[in-house]
mmCIF file of C-alpha atoms in Angstrom:
data_model
loop_
_atom_site.group_PDB
_atom_site.id
_atom_site.type_symbol
_atom_site.label_atom_id
_atom_site.label_comp_id
_atom_site.label_asym_id
_atom_site.label_seq_id
_atom_site.Cartn_x
_atom_site.Cartn_y
_atom_site.Cartn_z
ATOM 1 C CA MET A 20 -3.211 24.679 37.891
ATOM 2 C CA GLU A 21 -4.663 27.903 39.344
ATOM 3 C CA LYS A 22 -6.188 30.248 37.042
ATOM 4 C CA LYS A 23 -4.374 33.483 36.816
ATOM 5 C CA ARG A 24 -6.432 36.451 38.240
ATOM 6 C CA VAL A 25 -7.148 39.546 36.221
ATOM 7 C CA ALA A 26 -8.064 43.120 37.143
ATOM 8 C CA VAL A 27 -10.753 45.224 35.966
ATOM 9 C CA PRO A 28 -9.146 48.562 35.139
ATOM 10 C CA ILE A 29 -10.487 52.182 35.488
ATOM 11 C CA LEU A 30 -10.233 53.349 32.006
ATOM 12 C CA CYS A 31 -8.980 57.152 31.760
ATOM 13 C CA HIS A 32 -9.579 58.912 28.527
ATOM 14 C CA GLY A 33 -8.561 62.486 27.691
ATOM 15 C CA HIS A 34 -5.491 62.091 25.526
ATOM 16 C CA SER A 35 -5.823 62.135 21.540
ATOM 17 C CA ARG A 36 -2.376 60.582 20.855
ATOM 18 C CA PRO A 37 -0.153 57.895 22.522
ATOM 19 C CA VAL A 38 0.600 58.175 26.287
ATOM 20 C CA VAL A 39 4.432 57.952 26.622
ATOM 21 C CA ASP A 40 5.153 58.545 30.453
ATOM 22 C CA LEU A 41 3.218 58.277 33.799
ATOM 23 C CA PHE A 42 4.443 59.642 37.224
ATOM 24 C CA TYR A 43 2.652 59.111 40.712
ATOM 25 C CA SER A 44 3.481 61.689 43.481
ATOM 26 C CA PRO A 45 4.019 60.329 46.891
ATOM 27 C CA VAL A 46 1.128 60.350 49.462
ATOM 28 C CA THR A 47 0.277 63.752 50.461
ATOM 29 C CA PRO A 48 -2.326 65.108 52.974
ATOM 30 C CA ASP A 49 -4.689 65.496 49.973
ATOM 31 C CA GLY A 50 -4.076 62.009 48.592
ATOM 32 C CA PHE A 51 -1.853 61.070 45.752
ATOM 33 C CA PHE A 52 -1.847 62.064 42.083
ATOM 34 C CA LEU A 53 -0.956 60.822 38.509
ATOM 35 C CA VAL A 54 0.338 62.870 35.792
ATOM 36 C CA SER A 55 0.734 61.684 32.198
ATOM 37 C CA ALA A 56 2.551 62.844 29.204
ATOM 38 C CA SER A 57 1.299 62.199 25.774
ATOM 39 C CA LYS A 58 2.316 63.094 22.035
ATOM 40 C CA ASP A 59 -0.662 65.378 21.974
ATOM 41 C CA SER A 60 1.488 67.957 23.727
ATOM 42 C CA TYR A 61 -1.080 68.329 26.805
ATOM 43 C CA PRO A 62 0.096 66.690 30.143
ATOM 44 C CA MET A 63 -2.974 65.954 32.391
ATOM 45 C CA LEU A 64 -3.263 65.550 36.171
ATOM 46 C CA ARG A 65 -5.415 63.204 37.730
ATOM 47 C CA ASN A 66 -6.434 61.858 41.146
ATOM 48 C CA GLY A 67 -4.156 58.826 41.691
ATOM 49 C CA GLU A 68 -6.725 56.677 43.289
ATOM 50 C CA THR A 69 -9.786 57.262 41.039
ATOM 51 C CA GLY A 70 -8.316 58.493 37.897
ATOM 52 C CA ASP A 71 -10.667 61.513 37.878
ATOM 53 C CA CYS A 72 -9.255 64.164 35.781
ATOM 54 C CA ILE A 73 -8.211 67.270 37.669
ATOM 55 C CA GLY A 74 -6.866 69.462 34.824
ATOM 56 C CA THR A 75 -4.661 69.782 31.813
ATOM 57 C CA PHE A 76 -1.417 71.740 31.356
ATOM 58 C CA GLU A 77 -1.646 73.886 28.319
ATOM 59 C CA GLY A 78 1.332 75.432 26.783
ATOM 60 C CA ASN A 79 3.609 72.994 25.012
ATOM 61 C CA LYS A 80 3.885 73.283 21.302
ATOM 62 C CA GLY A 81 5.090 69.654 20.672
ATOM 63 C CA ALA A 82 4.750 66.322 21.801
ATOM 64 C CA VAL A 83 5.553 65.692 25.733
ATOM 65 C CA TRP A 84 7.861 62.950 26.435
ATOM 66 C CA SER A 85 8.495 63.119 30.192
ATOM 67 C CA VAL A 86 6.432 64.360 33.309
ATOM 68 C CA CYS A 87 6.843 64.327 37.049
ATOM 69 C CA LEU A 88 5.574 65.870 40.134
ATOM 70 C CA ASP A 89 7.547 67.404 43.209
ATOM 71 C CA THR A 90 7.368 65.606 46.625
ATOM 72 C CA ASN A 91 4.420 67.761 47.644
ATOM 73 C CA ALA A 92 2.485 67.311 44.447
ATOM 74 C CA LEU A 93 2.562 71.230 44.211
ATOM 75 C CA ARG A 94 4.396 71.599 41.157
ATOM 76 C CA ALA A 95 4.732 69.425 37.843
ATOM 77 C CA ALA A 96 7.487 69.348 35.214
ATOM 78 C CA SER A 97 7.404 68.410 31.411
ATOM 79 C CA GLY A 98 9.951 67.662 28.833
ATOM 80 C CA SER A 99 8.792 68.294 25.284
ATOM 81 C CA ALA A 100 9.720 68.023 21.700
ATOM 82 C CA ASP A 101 9.361 71.803 21.501
ATOM 83 C CA PHE A 102 12.841 72.027 23.000
ATOM 84 C CA SER A 103 11.685 73.280 26.332
ATOM 85 C CA ALA A 104 11.175 71.919 29.921
ATOM 86 C CA LYS A 105 8.273 73.620 31.762
ATOM 87 C CA VAL A 106 7.529 73.751 35.530
ATOM 88 C CA TRP A 107 3.901 74.080 36.249
ATOM 89 C CA ASP A 108 1.799 75.131 39.182
ATOM 90 C CA ALA A 109 -0.118 71.932 39.840
ATOM 91 C CA LEU A 110 -3.068 73.970 41.503
ATOM 92 C CA THR A 111 -3.743 76.583 38.979
ATOM 93 C CA GLY A 112 -2.037 74.812 35.787
ATOM 94 C CA ASP A 113 0.213 77.968 35.189
ATOM 95 C CA VAL A 114 3.462 77.888 33.814
ATOM 96 C CA LEU A 115 5.901 78.860 36.426
ATOM 97 C CA HIS A 116 9.051 78.492 34.423
ATOM 98 C CA SER A 117 10.114 77.614 30.851
ATOM 99 C CA PHE A 118 13.594 76.577 30.439
ATOM 100 C CA GLU A 119 14.781 76.495 26.734
ATOM 101 C CA HIS A 120 16.995 73.770 25.231
ATOM 102 C CA LYS A 121 18.690 73.269 21.844
ATOM 103 C CA HIS A 122 16.869 69.988 21.179
ATOM 104 C CA ILE A 123 13.988 67.628 22.250
ATOM 105 C CA VAL A 124 13.875 67.237 25.979
ATOM 106 C CA ARG A 125 13.190 63.593 26.689
ATOM 107 C CA ALA A 126 13.530 63.250 30.320
ATOM 108 C CA CYS A 127 12.888 65.314 33.573
ATOM 109 C CA ALA A 128 13.053 64.905 37.413
ATOM 110 C CA PHE A 129 12.456 66.960 40.379
ATOM 111 C CA SER A 130 15.116 66.398 43.258
ATOM 112 C CA GLU A 131 13.779 64.897 46.451
ATOM 113 C CA ASP A 132 14.260 68.154 48.247
ATOM 114 C CA THR A 133 12.368 69.867 45.394
ATOM 115 C CA HIS A 134 14.609 72.659 44.711
ATOM 116 C CA LEU A 135 16.262 71.366 41.645
ATOM 117 C CA LEU A 136 15.150 70.077 38.241
ATOM 118 C CA LEU A 137 17.247 67.539 36.204
ATOM 119 C CA THR A 138 16.732 67.491 32.372
ATOM 120 C CA GLY A 139 18.190 65.439 29.662
ATOM 121 C CA GLY A 140 17.262 64.728 25.802
ATOM 122 C CA VAL A 141 18.686 64.407 22.250
ATOM 123 C CA GLU A 142 21.455 66.961 22.910
ATOM 124 C CA LYS A 143 23.361 64.540 25.320
ATOM 125 C CA VAL A 144 23.451 67.009 27.964
ATOM 126 C CA LEU A 145 22.304 66.677 31.459
ATOM 127 C CA ARG A 146 21.248 70.102 33.065
ATOM 128 C CA VAL A 147 20.230 70.848 36.738
ATOM 129 C CA TYR A 148 18.232 73.967 37.171
ATOM 130 C CA ASP A 149 17.993 75.605 40.288
ATOM 131 C CA LEU A 150 14.301 76.522 40.956
ATOM 132 C CA ASN A 151 15.118 79.022 43.716
ATOM 133 C CA HIS A 152 17.135 80.942 41.114
ATOM 134 C CA PRO A 153 15.252 80.136 37.800
ATOM 135 C CA ASP A 154 17.078 82.855 35.910
ATOM 136 C CA ALA A 155 20.540 81.425 36.581
ATOM 137 C CA LEU A 156 22.294 79.331 34.107
ATOM 138 C CA PRO A 157 22.011 75.679 34.716
ATOM 139 C CA ARG A 158 24.635 73.374 35.736
ATOM 140 C CA GLU A 159 25.666 71.128 32.746
ATOM 141 C CA VAL A 160 27.092 67.681 32.734
ATOM 142 C CA ASP A 161 27.899 67.410 29.047
ATOM 143 C CA LYS A 162 29.686 63.736 28.975
ATOM 144 C CA SER A 163 26.465 61.586 28.375
ATOM 145 C CA PRO A 164 27.884 59.173 25.581
ATOM 146 C CA GLY A 165 24.411 59.271 23.829
ATOM 147 C CA SER A 166 20.967 61.022 23.509
ATOM 148 C CA VAL A 167 19.428 60.683 27.207
ATOM 149 C CA ARG A 168 16.082 58.780 27.563
ATOM 150 C CA THR A 169 15.598 58.504 31.391
ATOM 151 C CA VAL A 170 16.858 60.471 34.326
ATOM 152 C CA SER A 171 16.300 60.313 38.234
ATOM 153 C CA TRP A 172 17.712 61.234 41.461
ATOM 154 C CA MET A 173 19.353 58.848 44.144
ATOM 155 C CA HIS A 174 20.954 58.986 47.331
ATOM 156 C CA SER A 175 19.352 62.078 48.705
ATOM 157 C CA ASP A 176 20.043 64.025 45.534
ATOM 158 C CA GLN A 177 23.722 63.070 45.613
ATOM 159 C CA THR A 178 23.665 60.706 42.517
ATOM 160 C CA ILE A 179 22.092 61.190 39.114
ATOM 161 C CA LEU A 180 20.841 58.000 37.160
ATOM 162 C CA SER A 181 20.501 58.310 33.280
ATOM 163 C CA SER A 182 20.007 56.081 30.232
ATOM 164 C CA CYS A 183 20.325 56.495 26.565
ATOM 165 C CA THR A 184 18.229 55.715 23.530
ATOM 166 C CA ASP A 185 20.937 54.555 21.355
ATOM 167 C CA MET A 186 23.204 52.406 23.573
ATOM 168 C CA GLY A 187 22.706 49.939 26.399
ATOM 169 C CA GLY A 188 23.497 50.579 30.036
ATOM 170 C CA VAL A 189 22.525 52.862 33.047
ATOM 171 C CA ARG A 190 25.061 55.493 34.001
ATOM 172 C CA LEU A 191 25.444 56.805 37.641
ATOM 173 C CA TRP A 192 26.711 60.233 38.000
ATOM 174 C CA ASP A 193 28.296 61.830 41.119
ATOM 175 C CA VAL A 194 26.387 65.127 41.434
ATOM 176 C CA ARG A 195 29.521 67.010 42.891
ATOM 177 C CA SER A 196 32.231 66.060 40.512
ATOM 178 C CA GLY A 197 29.872 65.542 37.502
ATOM 179 C CA ASP A 198 31.640 62.124 36.821
ATOM 180 C CA ILE A 199 30.217 58.717 35.944
ATOM 181 C CA VAL A 200 30.990 56.356 38.930
ATOM 182 C CA LYS A 201 29.475 53.411 37.726
ATOM 183 C CA THR A 202 27.849 51.952 34.571
ATOM 184 C CA LEU A 203 25.219 49.148 34.967
ATOM 185 C CA GLU A 204 25.607 46.992 31.719
ATOM 186 C CA THR A 205 22.578 45.925 29.796
ATOM 187 C CA LYS A 206 22.197 44.056 26.500
ATOM 188 C CA SER A 207 20.036 46.709 24.951
ATOM 189 C CA SER A 208 19.190 50.507 25.351
ATOM 190 C CA VAL A 209 17.283 50.991 28.555
ATOM 191 C CA THR A 210 13.719 52.272 28.024
ATOM 192 C CA SER A 211 12.741 52.384 31.710
ATOM 193 C CA ALA A 212 14.729 53.109 34.763
ATOM 194 C CA GLU A 213 12.902 53.328 38.284
ATOM 195 C CA VAL A 214 14.579 53.651 41.795
ATOM 196 C CA SER A 215 12.226 51.951 44.420
ATOM 197 C CA GLN A 216 10.426 53.921 46.723
ATOM 198 C CA ASP A 217 12.713 52.557 49.669
ATOM 199 C CA GLY A 218 15.637 53.493 47.804
ATOM 200 C CA ARG A 219 17.092 49.862 47.826
ATOM 201 C CA TYR A 220 16.692 48.815 44.197
ATOM 202 C CA ILE A 221 17.008 50.022 40.633
ATOM 203 C CA MET A 222 14.576 48.525 38.212
ATOM 204 C CA THR A 223 15.408 48.546 34.379
ATOM 205 C CA ALA A 224 13.650 47.377 31.316
ATOM 206 C CA ASP A 225 15.767 46.860 28.155
ATOM 207 C CA GLY A 226 14.613 44.783 25.058
ATOM 208 C CA SER A 227 12.875 41.535 26.588
ATOM 209 C CA THR A 228 14.773 41.873 29.894
ATOM 210 C CA VAL A 229 14.028 43.333 33.256
ATOM 211 C CA ASN A 230 16.561 43.658 35.654
ATOM 212 C CA ILE A 231 16.862 44.524 39.406
ATOM 213 C CA TRP A 232 20.070 46.266 40.677
ATOM 214 C CA ASP A 233 21.222 47.093 44.194
ATOM 215 C CA ALA A 234 20.995 50.799 44.414
ATOM 216 C CA ASN A 235 23.982 51.157 46.926
ATOM 217 C CA HIS A 236 26.454 48.374 45.739
ATOM 218 C CA PHE A 237 25.140 48.358 42.219
ATOM 219 C CA GLY A 238 25.317 44.536 41.847
ATOM 220 C CA LEU A 239 22.932 42.768 39.751
ATOM 221 C CA VAL A 240 20.164 41.095 42.185
ATOM 222 C CA ARG A 241 17.626 39.556 39.611
ATOM 223 C CA ARG A 242 17.415 39.321 35.885
ATOM 224 C CA TYR A 243 14.131 38.278 34.224
ATOM 225 C CA ASN A 244 13.402 37.173 30.565
ATOM 226 C CA MET A 245 10.152 38.607 29.563
ATOM 227 C CA PRO A 246 7.614 36.952 27.120
ATOM 228 C CA CYS A 247 8.085 40.026 24.703
ATOM 229 C CA THR A 248 9.725 43.261 24.157
ATOM 230 C CA VAL A 249 8.992 45.293 27.284
ATOM 231 C CA GLU A 250 9.189 49.229 27.402
ATOM 232 C CA SER A 251 8.449 49.668 31.017
ATOM 233 C CA ALA A 252 8.565 47.942 34.466
ATOM 234 C CA SER A 253 7.829 48.917 38.040
ATOM 235 C CA LEU A 254 8.381 47.632 41.575
ATOM 236 C CA GLU A 255 5.576 47.071 43.957
ATOM 237 C CA PRO A 256 6.505 49.606 46.740
ATOM 238 C CA ILE A 257 5.236 48.273 50.064
ATOM 239 C CA TYR A 258 6.307 44.445 50.117
ATOM 240 C CA GLY A 259 8.510 44.572 47.094
ATOM 241 C CA ASN A 260 7.526 41.182 46.244
ATOM 242 C CA LYS A 261 5.877 41.763 42.837
ATOM 243 C CA PHE A 262 6.540 43.872 39.698
ATOM 244 C CA ILE A 263 4.734 44.807 36.571
ATOM 245 C CA ALA A 264 5.764 45.173 32.903
ATOM 246 C CA GLY A 265 4.265 46.176 29.765
ATOM 247 C CA GLY A 266 5.402 46.398 26.129
ATOM 248 C CA GLU A 267 4.717 45.703 22.587
ATOM 249 C CA ASP A 268 2.048 42.810 23.043
ATOM 250 C CA MET A 269 -0.457 45.371 24.687
ATOM 251 C CA TRP A 270 -0.628 43.443 27.781
ATOM 252 C CA VAL A 271 0.317 44.405 31.518
ATOM 253 C CA ARG A 272 1.680 41.500 33.352
ATOM 254 C CA VAL A 273 2.406 40.880 36.891
ATOM 255 C CA PHE A 274 5.520 38.757 38.043
ATOM 256 C CA ASP A 275 6.685 37.456 41.417
ATOM 257 C CA PHE A 276 9.943 39.203 42.370
ATOM 258 C CA GLN A 277 11.714 36.081 43.725
ATOM 259 C CA SER A 278 10.768 33.474 41.025
ATOM 260 C CA GLY A 279 10.035 35.681 38.099
ATOM 261 C CA ASP A 280 6.764 33.723 37.380
ATOM 262 C CA GLU A 281 3.985 35.410 35.684
ATOM 263 C CA ILE A 282 0.792 35.819 38.294
ATOM 264 C CA ALA A 283 -1.623 37.993 36.425
ATOM 265 C CA CYS A 284 -1.976 39.328 32.875
ATOM 266 C CA ASN A 285 -4.233 42.048 32.208
ATOM 267 C CA LYS A 286 -5.621 42.639 28.767
ATOM 268 C CA GLY A 287 -7.459 45.786 27.402
ATOM 269 C CA HIS A 288 -5.179 47.983 25.668
ATOM 270 C CA HIS A 289 -5.431 48.403 21.882
ATOM 271 C CA GLY A 290 -1.773 49.344 21.232
ATOM 272 C CA PRO A 291 1.620 48.682 22.811
ATOM 273 C CA VAL A 292 2.130 49.562 26.279
ATOM 274 C CA HIS A 293 4.618 52.620 26.791
ATOM 275 C CA CYS A 294 4.709 53.109 30.600
ATOM 276 C CA VAL A 295 3.634 51.269 33.743
ATOM 277 C CA ARG A 296 3.934 52.460 37.442
ATOM 278 C CA PHE A 297 2.839 51.306 40.542
ATOM 279 C CA SER A 298 0.944 53.861 42.961
ATOM 280 C CA PRO A 299 2.663 54.940 46.038
ATOM 281 C CA LYS A 300 0.544 52.555 48.213
ATOM 282 C CA GLY A 301 0.894 49.660 45.952
ATOM 283 C CA GLU A 302 -2.695 49.010 45.931
ATOM 284 C CA SER A 303 -2.917 49.873 42.190
ATOM 285 C CA TYR A 304 -0.914 50.423 39.063
ATOM 286 C CA ALA A 305 -1.273 52.351 35.932
ATOM 287 C CA SER A 306 -0.310 51.776 32.130
ATOM 288 C CA GLY A 307 -0.248 54.095 29.399
ATOM 289 C CA SER A 308 -0.484 53.107 25.743
ATOM 290 C CA GLU A 309 -0.202 53.815 22.233
ATOM 291 C CA ASP A 310 -3.832 53.884 22.109
ATOM 292 C CA GLY A 311 -4.015 56.993 24.072
ATOM 293 C CA THR A 312 -5.498 55.751 27.148
ATOM 294 C CA ILE A 313 -4.467 55.192 30.629
ATOM 295 C CA ARG A 314 -5.895 52.160 32.631
ATOM 296 C CA ILE A 315 -5.502 51.956 36.465
ATOM 297 C CA TRP A 316 -5.525 48.305 37.831
ATOM 298 C CA HIS A 317 -6.517 47.525 41.216
ATOM 299 C CA ARG A 318 -4.405 44.491 41.951
ATOM 300 C CA PRO A 319 -6.188 41.003 42.150
ATOM 301 C CA PHE A 320 -3.258 39.434 44.017
ATOM 302 C CA ASP A 321 -2.711 39.059 47.732
ATOM 303 C CA PRO A 322 0.376 40.743 49.453
#
C-alpha cells in the first residue's frame, strides 16, 4: 500500500487564543490574502502565500467569531461577541464602520459586488447593510429558526445561505422576497458551509458528515462519513477533485472527491481544528486551531 504523503506546514503565530475562522481573498493584482478570527479579539491579516503577518485589526472588545475580505481585499469585516460587526480598511487597519447588534455576531459576509455586508448571530436575525449608505437602517430578515452560525452569498448576490447552531440544515433565502426557498437537510447542526469558487457546489460539515450539494438544483451530490467529528471542510477550487476537513482529533485530512478515500493526513496542531480553507489557487490550504496557531499546508498530492 502506498504510504500517505504529508505536508510540512508554515506555522503562523500571533493569536493568543483559539483561531475560530479563516477566510482567503480571491487573487488580486497584489496576490491573495488570509484573514483570521480569534477569541483574543484581534483579527489578523496575512500574505496568503507565505503566511507573513501584514497587520492586526484593533478595536473589538470581545471574541471575534467571523471574518471576511471583500473581492478586492481592500476591506475586511468581522463579527464579534461585543455585539458588533465592523468593517475595516484592509490597507490601514482603520475601522470604517461599526454596526451595533443586540447580541453576539457569529457570521459576516461581503456580497460579491462588495456593496453589501450580511450578518447573523444569536439574535436569529439576518441583516443586510448597504455599505454605500452605512448610516441607513439595515434590511432585516427575521425568520431564521435558530441562532445563526454561518452565512454566505450565492447566485450573484440573489441568494443567501445560512445555518444555525442549534438545529440541522442549511437554509437558502431569496434576497428579494426574504423567504426561505429551500432547506438542505442534515443530521446535525452545520458548523461549516462553503460555496465553491466556481459556484457549482455547496460543501457543508455537520457532526461526522461532510456533504456536497448542487448549488443550482440543491440535490445531494456526495455524502462522506468522516473518521471523527469535523468542524470545517473546504473544496479544492481549481480541479474540484479533493477536499480537506478538520475537527476534534486535531488532524487536517485530505480526501478524494469521487471516492471519499483519505489520501493525506496532516498532524501538528495541539488542539481541535476549528476551521480549514483552501487558498484560491488550490496550491495550499490553511487550518486554524484551539491551540491558537494557523498552519498553511502546501499540498503534497498531484492534481
